[in-house]
Protein backbone atom coordinates (compact mmCIF):
# COMPACT_ATOMS: atom_id res chain seq x y z
CA UNK A 1 0.00 0.00 0.00
CA UNK A 2 1.00 3.59 -0.64
CA UNK A 3 0.21 6.46 1.68
CA UNK A 4 0.59 10.23 1.55
CA UNK A 5 1.05 12.51 4.54
CA UNK A 6 -0.40 16.00 3.97
CA UNK A 7 0.69 18.37 6.72
CA UNK A 8 2.20 21.86 6.68
CA UNK A 9 4.48 21.07 9.65
CA UNK A 10 7.69 19.32 8.58
CA UNK A 11 8.29 17.87 12.05
CA UNK A 12 4.81 16.37 12.12
CA UNK A 13 5.34 14.82 8.68
CA UNK A 14 8.72 13.38 9.69
CA UNK A 15 7.35 11.93 12.92
CA UNK A 16 4.44 10.24 11.17
CA UNK A 17 6.76 8.97 8.41
CA UNK A 18 9.01 7.40 11.06
CA UNK A 19 6.10 5.80 12.92
CA UNK A 20 4.64 4.32 9.74
CA UNK A 21 8.05 3.02 8.60
CA UNK A 22 8.75 1.32 11.92
CA UNK A 23 5.31 0.01 12.88
CA UNK A 24 3.37 -0.56 9.63
CA UNK A 25 5.17 -3.11 7.50
CA UNK A 26 2.32 -3.33 4.99
CA UNK A 27 3.03 0.22 3.80
CA UNK A 28 5.34 0.08 0.78
CA UNK A 29 5.76 3.77 -0.08
CA UNK A 30 5.26 6.96 1.92
CA UNK A 31 4.80 10.30 0.16
CA UNK A 32 4.77 13.71 1.83
CA UNK A 33 3.15 17.03 0.93
CA UNK A 34 3.42 20.36 2.73
CA UNK A 35 -0.01 21.61 1.64
CA UNK A 36 -3.31 20.33 0.29
CA UNK A 37 -2.72 21.14 -3.38
CA UNK A 38 0.65 19.34 -3.48
CA UNK A 39 -0.97 16.41 -1.75
CA UNK A 40 -3.69 16.28 -4.38
CA UNK A 41 -1.04 16.20 -7.11
CA UNK A 42 0.45 13.10 -5.49
CA UNK A 43 -2.98 11.51 -5.08
CA UNK A 44 -3.68 11.97 -8.79
CA UNK A 45 -0.32 10.50 -9.86
CA UNK A 46 -0.01 7.59 -7.44
CA UNK A 47 -2.34 4.79 -6.39
CA UNK A 48 -2.72 6.01 -2.82
CA UNK A 49 -4.44 3.75 -0.31
CA UNK A 50 -4.41 6.01 2.76
CA UNK A 51 -4.27 9.79 3.07
CA UNK A 52 -3.10 11.11 6.43
CA UNK A 53 -4.70 14.54 6.27
CA UNK A 54 -4.00 17.46 8.59
CA UNK A 55 -6.98 19.73 9.19
CA UNK A 56 -5.47 23.07 10.18
CA UNK A 57 -3.23 24.24 7.32
CA UNK A 58 -2.57 27.65 5.74
CA UNK A 59 -4.34 28.52 2.47
CA UNK A 60 -6.43 25.34 2.29
CA UNK A 61 -7.85 23.30 5.16
CA UNK A 62 -7.75 19.54 4.92
CA UNK A 63 -11.55 19.68 4.96
CA UNK A 64 -11.44 21.20 1.47
CA UNK A 65 -10.13 17.99 -0.09
CA UNK A 66 -13.43 17.29 -1.84
CA UNK A 67 -13.35 20.68 -3.55
CA UNK A 68 -10.40 19.53 -5.67
CA UNK A 69 -11.23 15.88 -6.31
CA UNK A 70 -14.15 14.15 -7.96
CA UNK A 71 -15.80 12.02 -5.28
CA UNK A 72 -16.22 9.18 -7.79
CA UNK A 73 -12.46 9.02 -8.32
CA UNK A 74 -11.58 8.68 -4.66
CA UNK A 75 -10.26 5.20 -3.97
CA UNK A 76 -8.41 5.79 -0.73
CA UNK A 77 -9.15 5.97 2.96
CA UNK A 78 -8.74 9.17 4.96
CA UNK A 79 -7.21 9.44 8.42
CA UNK A 80 -7.59 12.96 9.81
CA UNK A 81 -4.78 14.30 11.97
CA UNK A 82 -5.28 17.34 14.18
CA UNK A 83 -3.94 19.11 17.24
CA UNK A 84 -7.40 20.46 18.01
CA UNK A 85 -10.40 18.67 19.50
CA UNK A 86 -12.97 20.84 17.77
CA UNK A 87 -16.59 20.12 16.87
CA UNK A 88 -15.76 18.61 13.47
CA UNK A 89 -14.33 15.50 15.07
CA UNK A 90 -17.84 14.19 15.56
CA UNK A 91 -18.26 13.94 11.79
CA UNK A 92 -14.89 12.25 11.42
CA UNK A 93 -15.90 9.53 13.87
CA UNK A 94 -18.97 8.70 11.82
CA UNK A 95 -17.51 8.83 8.32
CA UNK A 96 -13.72 8.89 8.19
CA UNK A 97 -11.79 5.71 8.88
CA UNK A 98 -10.15 7.34 11.90
CA UNK A 99 -8.74 10.53 13.35
CA UNK A 100 -5.51 10.99 15.26
CA UNK A 101 -4.92 13.68 17.85
CA UNK A 102 -1.42 15.16 17.94
CA UNK A 103 1.02 14.34 19.37
CA UNK A 104 0.73 11.08 17.47
CA UNK A 105 1.24 7.73 19.16
CA UNK A 106 2.57 4.65 17.32
CA UNK A 107 -0.19 2.32 18.58
CA UNK A 108 -2.92 4.69 17.36
CA UNK A 109 -1.28 5.09 13.95
CA UNK A 110 -0.95 1.32 13.62
CA UNK A 111 -4.62 0.86 14.56
CA UNK A 112 -5.66 3.45 11.96
CA UNK A 113 -3.68 1.67 9.24
CA UNK A 114 -5.26 -1.67 10.19
CA UNK A 115 -8.74 -0.12 10.01
CA UNK A 116 -7.99 1.37 6.61
CA UNK A 117 -6.67 -1.93 5.30
CA UNK A 118 -9.85 -3.75 6.35
CA UNK A 119 -12.14 -1.13 4.86
CA UNK A 120 -10.26 -1.11 1.57
CA UNK A 121 -10.67 -4.87 1.37
CA UNK A 122 -14.38 -4.54 2.06
CA UNK A 123 -14.79 -1.98 -0.74
CA UNK A 124 -17.02 0.34 1.26
CA UNK A 125 -15.18 3.53 0.33
CA UNK A 126 -17.58 5.41 -1.92
CA UNK A 127 -20.64 5.20 0.29
CA UNK A 128 -18.85 6.46 3.41
CA UNK A 129 -16.95 9.21 1.57
CA UNK A 130 -20.15 10.54 0.05
CA UNK A 131 -21.64 10.57 3.54
CA UNK A 132 -18.60 12.41 4.86
CA UNK A 133 -18.81 15.03 2.12
CA UNK A 134 -22.51 15.56 2.87
CA UNK A 135 -21.88 15.99 6.58
CA UNK A 136 -18.97 18.40 6.11
CA UNK A 137 -20.60 20.58 3.48
CA UNK A 138 -24.02 20.71 5.14
CA UNK A 139 -22.54 21.33 8.60
CA UNK A 140 -25.12 19.06 10.17
CA UNK A 141 -22.95 18.39 13.17
CA UNK A 142 -23.90 20.85 15.88
CA UNK A 143 -21.58 19.86 18.70
CA UNK A 144 -18.29 21.07 20.02
CA UNK A 145 -15.63 18.70 21.34
CA UNK A 146 -14.03 19.82 24.58
CA UNK A 147 -10.81 18.33 25.97
CA UNK A 148 -11.46 17.16 29.53
CA UNK A 149 -9.44 15.13 31.98
CA UNK A 150 -11.13 11.86 31.01
CA UNK A 151 -10.82 12.42 27.25
CA UNK A 152 -13.11 14.38 24.92
CA UNK A 153 -16.59 15.60 25.88
CA UNK A 154 -19.07 16.43 23.11
CA UNK A 155 -21.46 19.25 23.97
CA UNK A 156 -24.39 20.40 21.83
CA UNK A 157 -24.08 24.04 20.80
CA UNK A 158 -27.64 24.76 21.88
CA UNK A 159 -26.81 23.52 25.39
CA UNK A 160 -24.36 26.38 25.94
CA UNK A 161 -25.58 29.55 27.67
CA UNK A 162 -22.28 31.40 27.45
CA UNK A 163 -18.50 31.21 27.68
CA UNK A 164 -16.32 33.28 29.97
CA UNK A 165 -12.58 33.85 29.68
CA UNK A 166 -10.45 32.91 32.67
CA UNK A 167 -6.85 33.76 31.82
CA UNK A 168 -5.64 30.94 29.52
CA UNK A 169 -8.75 28.90 30.32
CA UNK A 170 -12.40 29.18 29.26
CA UNK A 171 -15.40 28.44 31.46
CA UNK A 172 -18.52 26.98 29.81
CA UNK A 173 -21.92 27.60 31.39
CA UNK A 174 -24.39 24.94 30.25
CA UNK A 175 -28.17 24.57 30.29
CA UNK A 176 -27.96 21.63 32.72
CA UNK A 177 -26.55 24.04 35.33
CA UNK A 178 -23.08 22.58 34.91
CA UNK A 179 -19.88 24.56 34.49
CA UNK A 180 -16.82 23.29 32.66
CA UNK A 181 -13.34 24.80 32.91
CA UNK A 182 -11.52 24.00 29.66
CA UNK A 183 -7.78 24.44 29.23
CA UNK A 184 -7.96 26.53 26.07
CA UNK A 185 -8.13 30.35 25.77
CA UNK A 186 -11.31 32.18 24.83
CA UNK A 187 -9.88 33.17 21.43
CA UNK A 188 -9.77 29.52 20.38
CA UNK A 189 -13.51 29.19 20.91
CA UNK A 190 -14.52 32.66 19.75
CA UNK A 191 -12.73 32.09 16.42
CA UNK A 192 -14.68 28.86 16.09
CA UNK A 193 -18.13 29.96 17.27
CA UNK A 194 -18.49 33.73 16.87
CA UNK A 195 -21.06 34.52 14.17
CA UNK A 196 -21.99 30.82 14.02
CA UNK A 197 -25.66 30.19 14.72
CA UNK A 198 -26.57 32.63 17.49
CA UNK A 199 -23.22 33.08 19.23
CA UNK A 200 -22.22 36.68 19.85
CA UNK A 201 -19.30 38.34 21.60
CA UNK A 202 -20.52 41.43 23.52
CA UNK A 203 -17.32 41.73 25.51
CA UNK A 204 -13.77 40.46 25.09
CA UNK A 205 -14.25 38.09 28.03
CA UNK A 206 -17.64 36.67 27.04
CA UNK A 207 -19.29 34.77 24.21
CA UNK A 208 -23.06 34.34 24.56
CA UNK A 209 -25.69 32.21 22.88
CA UNK A 210 -28.39 34.70 21.88
CA UNK A 211 -30.85 31.83 21.68
CA UNK A 212 -31.18 32.30 25.42
CA UNK A 213 -31.48 36.10 25.36
CA UNK A 214 -34.02 37.27 27.96
CA UNK A 215 -33.51 41.01 28.42
CA UNK A 216 -31.27 43.93 27.55
CA UNK A 217 -30.65 45.94 30.70
CA UNK A 218 -29.57 49.56 30.35
CA UNK A 219 -28.62 50.51 33.87
CA UNK A 220 -25.08 51.36 34.97
CA UNK A 221 -24.03 50.46 31.44
CA UNK A 222 -25.56 47.84 29.16
CA UNK A 223 -25.94 44.17 30.06
CA UNK A 224 -27.40 41.08 28.44
CA UNK A 225 -29.57 38.96 30.69
CA UNK A 226 -29.88 35.32 29.68
CA UNK A 227 -32.62 32.84 30.59
CA UNK A 228 -30.49 31.48 33.42
CA UNK A 229 -30.50 35.04 34.86
CA UNK A 230 -26.80 35.51 34.13
CA UNK A 231 -25.84 39.14 33.46
CA UNK A 232 -23.27 39.59 30.72
CA UNK A 233 -21.63 43.02 30.35
CA UNK A 234 -21.63 44.75 26.98
CA UNK A 235 -18.52 46.79 26.23
CA UNK A 236 -18.92 50.40 25.09
CA UNK A 237 -17.63 49.66 21.61
CA UNK A 238 -20.19 46.85 21.20
CA UNK A 239 -23.34 48.81 22.20
CA UNK A 240 -24.20 50.10 18.73
CA UNK A 241 -23.61 46.70 17.17
CA UNK A 242 -25.86 45.03 19.75
CA UNK A 243 -28.62 47.59 19.13
CA UNK A 244 -28.58 46.73 15.43
CA UNK A 245 -28.85 43.04 16.24
CA UNK A 246 -31.80 43.68 18.54
CA UNK A 247 -33.51 45.69 15.80
CA UNK A 248 -33.29 42.65 13.54
CA UNK A 249 -34.98 40.53 16.20
CA UNK A 250 -37.85 42.97 16.74
PDB file of N, CA and C in Angstrom, residues 62-114:
ATOM      1  N   UNK A  62      -7.597  20.912   5.377  1.00  0.00           N
ATOM      2  CA  UNK A  62      -7.750  19.540   4.925  1.00  0.00           C
ATOM      3  C   UNK A  62      -9.191  19.195   4.601  1.00  0.00           C
ATOM      4  N   UNK A  63     -10.130  19.934   5.197  1.00  0.00           N
ATOM      5  CA  UNK A  63     -11.549  19.678   4.955  1.00  0.00           C
ATOM      6  C   UNK A  63     -11.979  20.072   3.536  1.00  0.00           C
ATOM      7  N   UNK A  64     -11.116  20.777   2.823  1.00  0.00           N
ATOM      8  CA  UNK A  64     -11.438  21.202   1.465  1.00  0.00           C
ATOM      9  C   UNK A  64     -11.022  20.179   0.407  1.00  0.00           C
ATOM     10  N   UNK A  65     -10.599  19.029   0.837  1.00  0.00           N
ATOM     11  CA  UNK A  65     -10.127  17.994  -0.090  1.00  0.00           C
ATOM     12  C   UNK A  65     -11.128  17.741  -1.209  1.00  0.00           C
ATOM     13  N   UNK A  66     -12.413  17.645  -0.857  1.00  0.00           N
ATOM     14  CA  UNK A  66     -13.432  17.292  -1.836  1.00  0.00           C
ATOM     15  C   UNK A  66     -13.684  18.394  -2.858  1.00  0.00           C
ATOM     16  N   UNK A  67     -13.173  19.597  -2.591  1.00  0.00           N
ATOM     17  CA  UNK A  67     -13.348  20.676  -3.553  1.00  0.00           C
ATOM     18  C   UNK A  67     -12.428  20.506  -4.759  1.00  0.00           C
ATOM     19  N   UNK A  68     -11.398  19.680  -4.614  1.00  0.00           N
ATOM     20  CA  UNK A  68     -10.397  19.533  -5.668  1.00  0.00           C
ATOM     21  C   UNK A  68     -10.385  18.136  -6.292  1.00  0.00           C
ATOM     22  N   UNK A  69     -11.192  17.245  -5.770  1.00  0.00           N
ATOM     23  CA  UNK A  69     -11.231  15.883  -6.306  1.00  0.00           C
ATOM     24  C   UNK A  69     -12.672  15.479  -6.593  1.00  0.00           C
ATOM     25  N   UNK A  70     -12.850  14.723  -7.652  1.00  0.00           N
ATOM     26  CA  UNK A  70     -14.151  14.149  -7.956  1.00  0.00           C
ATOM     27  C   UNK A  70     -14.392  12.996  -6.992  1.00  0.00           C
ATOM     28  N   UNK A  71     -15.501  13.048  -6.291  1.00  0.00           N
ATOM     29  CA  UNK A  71     -15.796  12.025  -5.281  1.00  0.00           C
ATOM     30  C   UNK A  71     -15.793  10.621  -5.875  1.00  0.00           C
ATOM     31  N   UNK A  72     -16.165  10.504  -7.153  1.00  0.00           N
ATOM     32  CA  UNK A  72     -16.215   9.182  -7.789  1.00  0.00           C
ATOM     33  C   UNK A  72     -14.833   8.611  -8.072  1.00  0.00           C
ATOM     34  N   UNK A  73     -13.825   9.468  -8.041  1.00  0.00           N
ATOM     35  CA  UNK A  73     -12.463   9.016  -8.317  1.00  0.00           C
ATOM     36  C   UNK A  73     -11.672   8.709  -7.050  1.00  0.00           C
ATOM     37  N   UNK A  74     -12.298   8.893  -5.917  1.00  0.00           N
ATOM     38  CA  UNK A  74     -11.585   8.679  -4.657  1.00  0.00           C
ATOM     39  C   UNK A  74     -11.588   7.185  -4.311  1.00  0.00           C
ATOM     40  N   UNK A  75     -10.402   6.637  -4.259  1.00  0.00           N
ATOM     41  CA  UNK A  75     -10.265   5.198  -3.972  1.00  0.00           C
ATOM     42  C   UNK A  75      -9.312   4.975  -2.811  1.00  0.00           C
ATOM     43  N   UNK A  76      -9.313   5.897  -1.882  1.00  0.00           N
ATOM     44  CA  UNK A  76      -8.415   5.790  -0.733  1.00  0.00           C
ATOM     45  C   UNK A  76      -9.180   6.073   0.551  1.00  0.00           C
ATOM     46  N   UNK A  77      -8.576   5.673   1.650  1.00  0.00           N
ATOM     47  CA  UNK A  77      -9.146   5.967   2.959  1.00  0.00           C
ATOM     48  C   UNK A  77      -8.510   7.241   3.508  1.00  0.00           C
ATOM     49  N   UNK A  78      -9.243   7.935   4.358  1.00  0.00           N
ATOM     50  CA  UNK A  78      -8.745   9.167   4.961  1.00  0.00           C
ATOM     51  C   UNK A  78      -8.599   8.979   6.470  1.00  0.00           C
ATOM     52  N   UNK A  79      -7.441   9.375   6.981  1.00  0.00           N
ATOM     53  CA  UNK A  79      -7.214   9.440   8.419  1.00  0.00           C
ATOM     54  C   UNK A  79      -6.903  10.899   8.743  1.00  0.00           C
ATOM     55  N   UNK A  80      -7.815  11.560   9.454  1.00  0.00           N
ATOM     56  CA  UNK A  80      -7.586  12.958   9.814  1.00  0.00           C
ATOM     57  C   UNK A  80      -6.591  13.050  10.956  1.00  0.00           C
ATOM     58  N   UNK A  81      -5.707  14.034  10.874  1.00  0.00           N
ATOM     59  CA  UNK A  81      -4.779  14.301  11.973  1.00  0.00           C
ATOM     60  C   UNK A  81      -4.986  15.747  12.404  1.00  0.00           C
ATOM     61  N   UNK A  82      -5.029  15.992  13.690  1.00  0.00           N
ATOM     62  CA  UNK A  82      -5.283  17.343  14.180  1.00  0.00           C
ATOM     63  C   UNK A  82      -4.736  17.536  15.579  1.00  0.00           C
ATOM     64  N   UNK A  83      -4.364  18.764  15.878  1.00  0.00           N
ATOM     65  CA  UNK A  83      -3.935  19.110  17.238  1.00  0.00           C
ATOM     66  C   UNK A  83      -5.095  19.686  18.024  1.00  0.00           C
ATOM     67  N   UNK A  84      -6.261  19.805  17.370  1.00  0.00           N
ATOM     68  CA  UNK A  84      -7.402  20.461  18.006  1.00  0.00           C
ATOM     69  C   UNK A  84      -8.594  19.524  18.117  1.00  0.00           C
ATOM     70  N   UNK A  85      -9.207  19.494  19.287  1.00  0.00           N
ATOM     71  CA  UNK A  85     -10.402  18.672  19.503  1.00  0.00           C
ATOM     72  C   UNK A  85     -11.640  19.523  19.256  1.00  0.00           C
ATOM     73  N   UNK A  86     -11.841  19.967  18.026  1.00  0.00           N
ATOM     74  CA  UNK A  86     -12.972  20.836  17.770  1.00  0.00           C
ATOM     75  C   UNK A  86     -14.206  20.035  17.373  1.00  0.00           C
ATOM     76  N   UNK A  87     -15.305  20.773  17.100  1.00  0.00           N
ATOM     77  CA  UNK A  87     -16.593  20.121  16.874  1.00  0.00           C
ATOM     78  C   UNK A  87     -16.616  19.216  15.663  1.00  0.00           C
ATOM     79  N   UNK A  88     -15.735  19.418  14.686  1.00  0.00           N
ATOM     80  CA  UNK A  88     -15.756  18.613  13.468  1.00  0.00           C
ATOM     81  C   UNK A  88     -15.413  17.156  13.716  1.00  0.00           C
ATOM     82  N   UNK A  89     -14.743  16.877  14.807  1.00  0.00           N
ATOM     83  CA  UNK A  89     -14.329  15.497  15.073  1.00  0.00           C
ATOM     84  C   UNK A  89     -15.520  14.557  15.127  1.00  0.00           C
ATOM     85  N   UNK A  90     -16.665  15.045  15.518  1.00  0.00           N
ATOM     86  CA  UNK A  90     -17.844  14.187  15.565  1.00  0.00           C
ATOM     87  C   UNK A  90     -18.129  13.597  14.189  1.00  0.00           C
ATOM     88  N   UNK A  91     -18.013  14.421  13.153  1.00  0.00           N
ATOM     89  CA  UNK A  91     -18.260  13.938  11.794  1.00  0.00           C
ATOM     90  C   UNK A  91     -17.207  12.932  11.380  1.00  0.00           C
ATOM     91  N   UNK A  92     -15.957  13.157  11.795  1.00  0.00           N
ATOM     92  CA  UNK A  92     -14.886  12.248  11.424  1.00  0.00           C
ATOM     93  C   UNK A  92     -15.151  10.854  11.994  1.00  0.00           C
ATOM     94  N   UNK A  93     -15.647  10.817  13.240  1.00  0.00           N
ATOM     95  CA  UNK A  93     -15.900   9.528  13.874  1.00  0.00           C
ATOM     96  C   UNK A  93     -16.917   8.717  13.086  1.00  0.00           C
ATOM     97  N   UNK A  94     -17.905   9.398  12.516  1.00  0.00           N
ATOM     98  CA  UNK A  94     -18.966   8.696  11.821  1.00  0.00           C
ATOM     99  C   UNK A  94     -18.567   8.270  10.416  1.00  0.00           C
ATOM    100  N   UNK A  95     -17.715   9.048   9.742  1.00  0.00           N
ATOM    101  CA  UNK A  95     -17.508   8.828   8.323  1.00  0.00           C
ATOM    102  C   UNK A  95     -16.071   8.562   7.892  1.00  0.00           C
ATOM    103  N   UNK A  96     -15.104   9.162   8.545  1.00  0.00           N
ATOM    104  CA  UNK A  96     -13.718   8.887   8.186  1.00  0.00           C
ATOM    105  C   UNK A  96     -13.285   7.578   8.844  1.00  0.00           C
ATOM    106  N   UNK A  97     -12.234   6.973   8.307  1.00  0.00           N
ATOM    107  CA  UNK A  97     -11.791   5.706   8.880  1.00  0.00           C
ATOM    108  C   UNK A  97     -11.281   5.903  10.296  1.00  0.00           C
ATOM    109  N   UNK A  98     -10.678   7.082  10.557  1.00  0.00           N
ATOM    110  CA  UNK A  98     -10.152   7.340  11.902  1.00  0.00           C
ATOM    111  C   UNK A  98      -9.685   8.783  11.973  1.00  0.00           C
ATOM    112  N   UNK A  99      -9.412   9.239  13.170  1.00  0.00           N
ATOM    113  CA  UNK A  99      -8.742  10.526  13.345  1.00  0.00           C
ATOM    114  C   UNK A  99      -7.698  10.358  14.438  1.00  0.00           C
ATOM    115  N   UNK A 100      -6.608  11.083  14.312  1.00  0.00           N
ATOM    116  CA  UNK A 100      -5.510  10.988  15.262  1.00  0.00           C
ATOM    117  C   UNK A 100      -5.258  12.362  15.862  1.00  0.00           C
ATOM    118  N   UNK A 101      -5.219  12.427  17.171  1.00  0.00           N
ATOM    119  CA  UNK A 101      -4.917  13.680  17.846  1.00  0.00           C
ATOM    120  C   UNK A 101      -3.409  13.780  18.064  1.00  0.00           C
ATOM    121  N   UNK A 102      -2.850  14.929  17.706  1.00  0.00           N
ATOM    122  CA  UNK A 102      -1.423  15.162  17.941  1.00  0.00           C
ATOM    123  C   UNK A 102      -1.198  15.468  19.415  1.00  0.00           C
ATOM    124  N   UNK A 103      -0.075  15.074  19.996  1.00  0.00           N
ATOM    125  CA  UNK A 103       1.025  14.340  19.368  1.00  0.00           C
ATOM    126  C   UNK A 103       0.640  12.891  19.060  1.00  0.00           C
ATOM    127  N   UNK A 104       1.096  12.406  17.935  1.00  0.00           N
ATOM    128  CA  UNK A 104       0.732  11.076  17.468  1.00  0.00           C
ATOM    129  C   UNK A 104       1.415   9.984  18.275  1.00  0.00           C
ATOM    130  N   UNK A 105       0.697   8.879  18.446  1.00  0.00           N
ATOM    131  CA  UNK A 105       1.240   7.727  19.165  1.00  0.00           C
ATOM    132  C   UNK A 105       1.296   6.527  18.219  1.00  0.00           C
ATOM    133  N   UNK A 106       2.401   5.776  18.247  1.00  0.00           N
ATOM    134  CA  UNK A 106       2.565   4.647  17.324  1.00  0.00           C
ATOM    135  C   UNK A 106       1.396   3.654  17.338  1.00  0.00           C
ATOM    136  N   UNK A 107       0.889   3.312  18.529  1.00  0.00           N
ATOM    137  CA  UNK A 107      -0.188   2.318  18.580  1.00  0.00           C
ATOM    138  C   UNK A 107      -1.448   2.821  17.891  1.00  0.00           C
ATOM    139  N   UNK A 108      -1.733   4.131  17.996  1.00  0.00           N
ATOM    140  CA  UNK A 108      -2.917   4.691  17.357  1.00  0.00           C
ATOM    141  C   UNK A 108      -2.749   4.740  15.839  1.00  0.00           C
ATOM    142  N   UNK A 109      -1.554   5.062  15.392  1.00  0.00           N
ATOM    143  CA  UNK A 109      -1.276   5.089  13.954  1.00  0.00           C
ATOM    144  C   UNK A 109      -1.428   3.682  13.376  1.00  0.00           C
ATOM    145  N   UNK A 110      -0.862   2.709  14.075  1.00  0.00           N
ATOM    146  CA  UNK A 110      -0.951   1.320  13.615  1.00  0.00           C
ATOM    147  C   UNK A 110      -2.406   0.857  13.548  1.00  0.00           C
ATOM    148  N   UNK A 111      -3.194   1.222  14.556  1.00  0.00           N
ATOM    149  CA  UNK A 111      -4.618   0.858  14.564  1.00  0.00           C
ATOM    150  C   UNK A 111      -5.343   1.492  13.382  1.00  0.00           C
ATOM    151  N   UNK A 112      -5.016   2.753  13.078  1.00  0.00           N
ATOM    152  CA  UNK A 112      -5.661   3.448  11.962  1.00  0.00           C
ATOM    153  C   UNK A 112      -5.333   2.769  10.631  1.00  0.00           C
ATOM    154  N   UNK A 113      -4.080   2.361  10.470  1.00  0.00           N
ATOM    155  CA  UNK A 113      -3.678   1.672   9.239  1.00  0.00           C
ATOM    156  C   UNK A 113      -4.408   0.335   9.118  1.00  0.00           C
ATOM    157  N   UNK A 114      -4.543  -0.387  10.207  1.00  0.00           N
ATOM    158  CA  UNK A 114      -5.261  -1.668  10.192  1.00  0.00           C
ATOM    159  C   UNK A 114      -6.722  -1.469   9.810  1.00  0.00           C
TER     160      UNK A 114
END
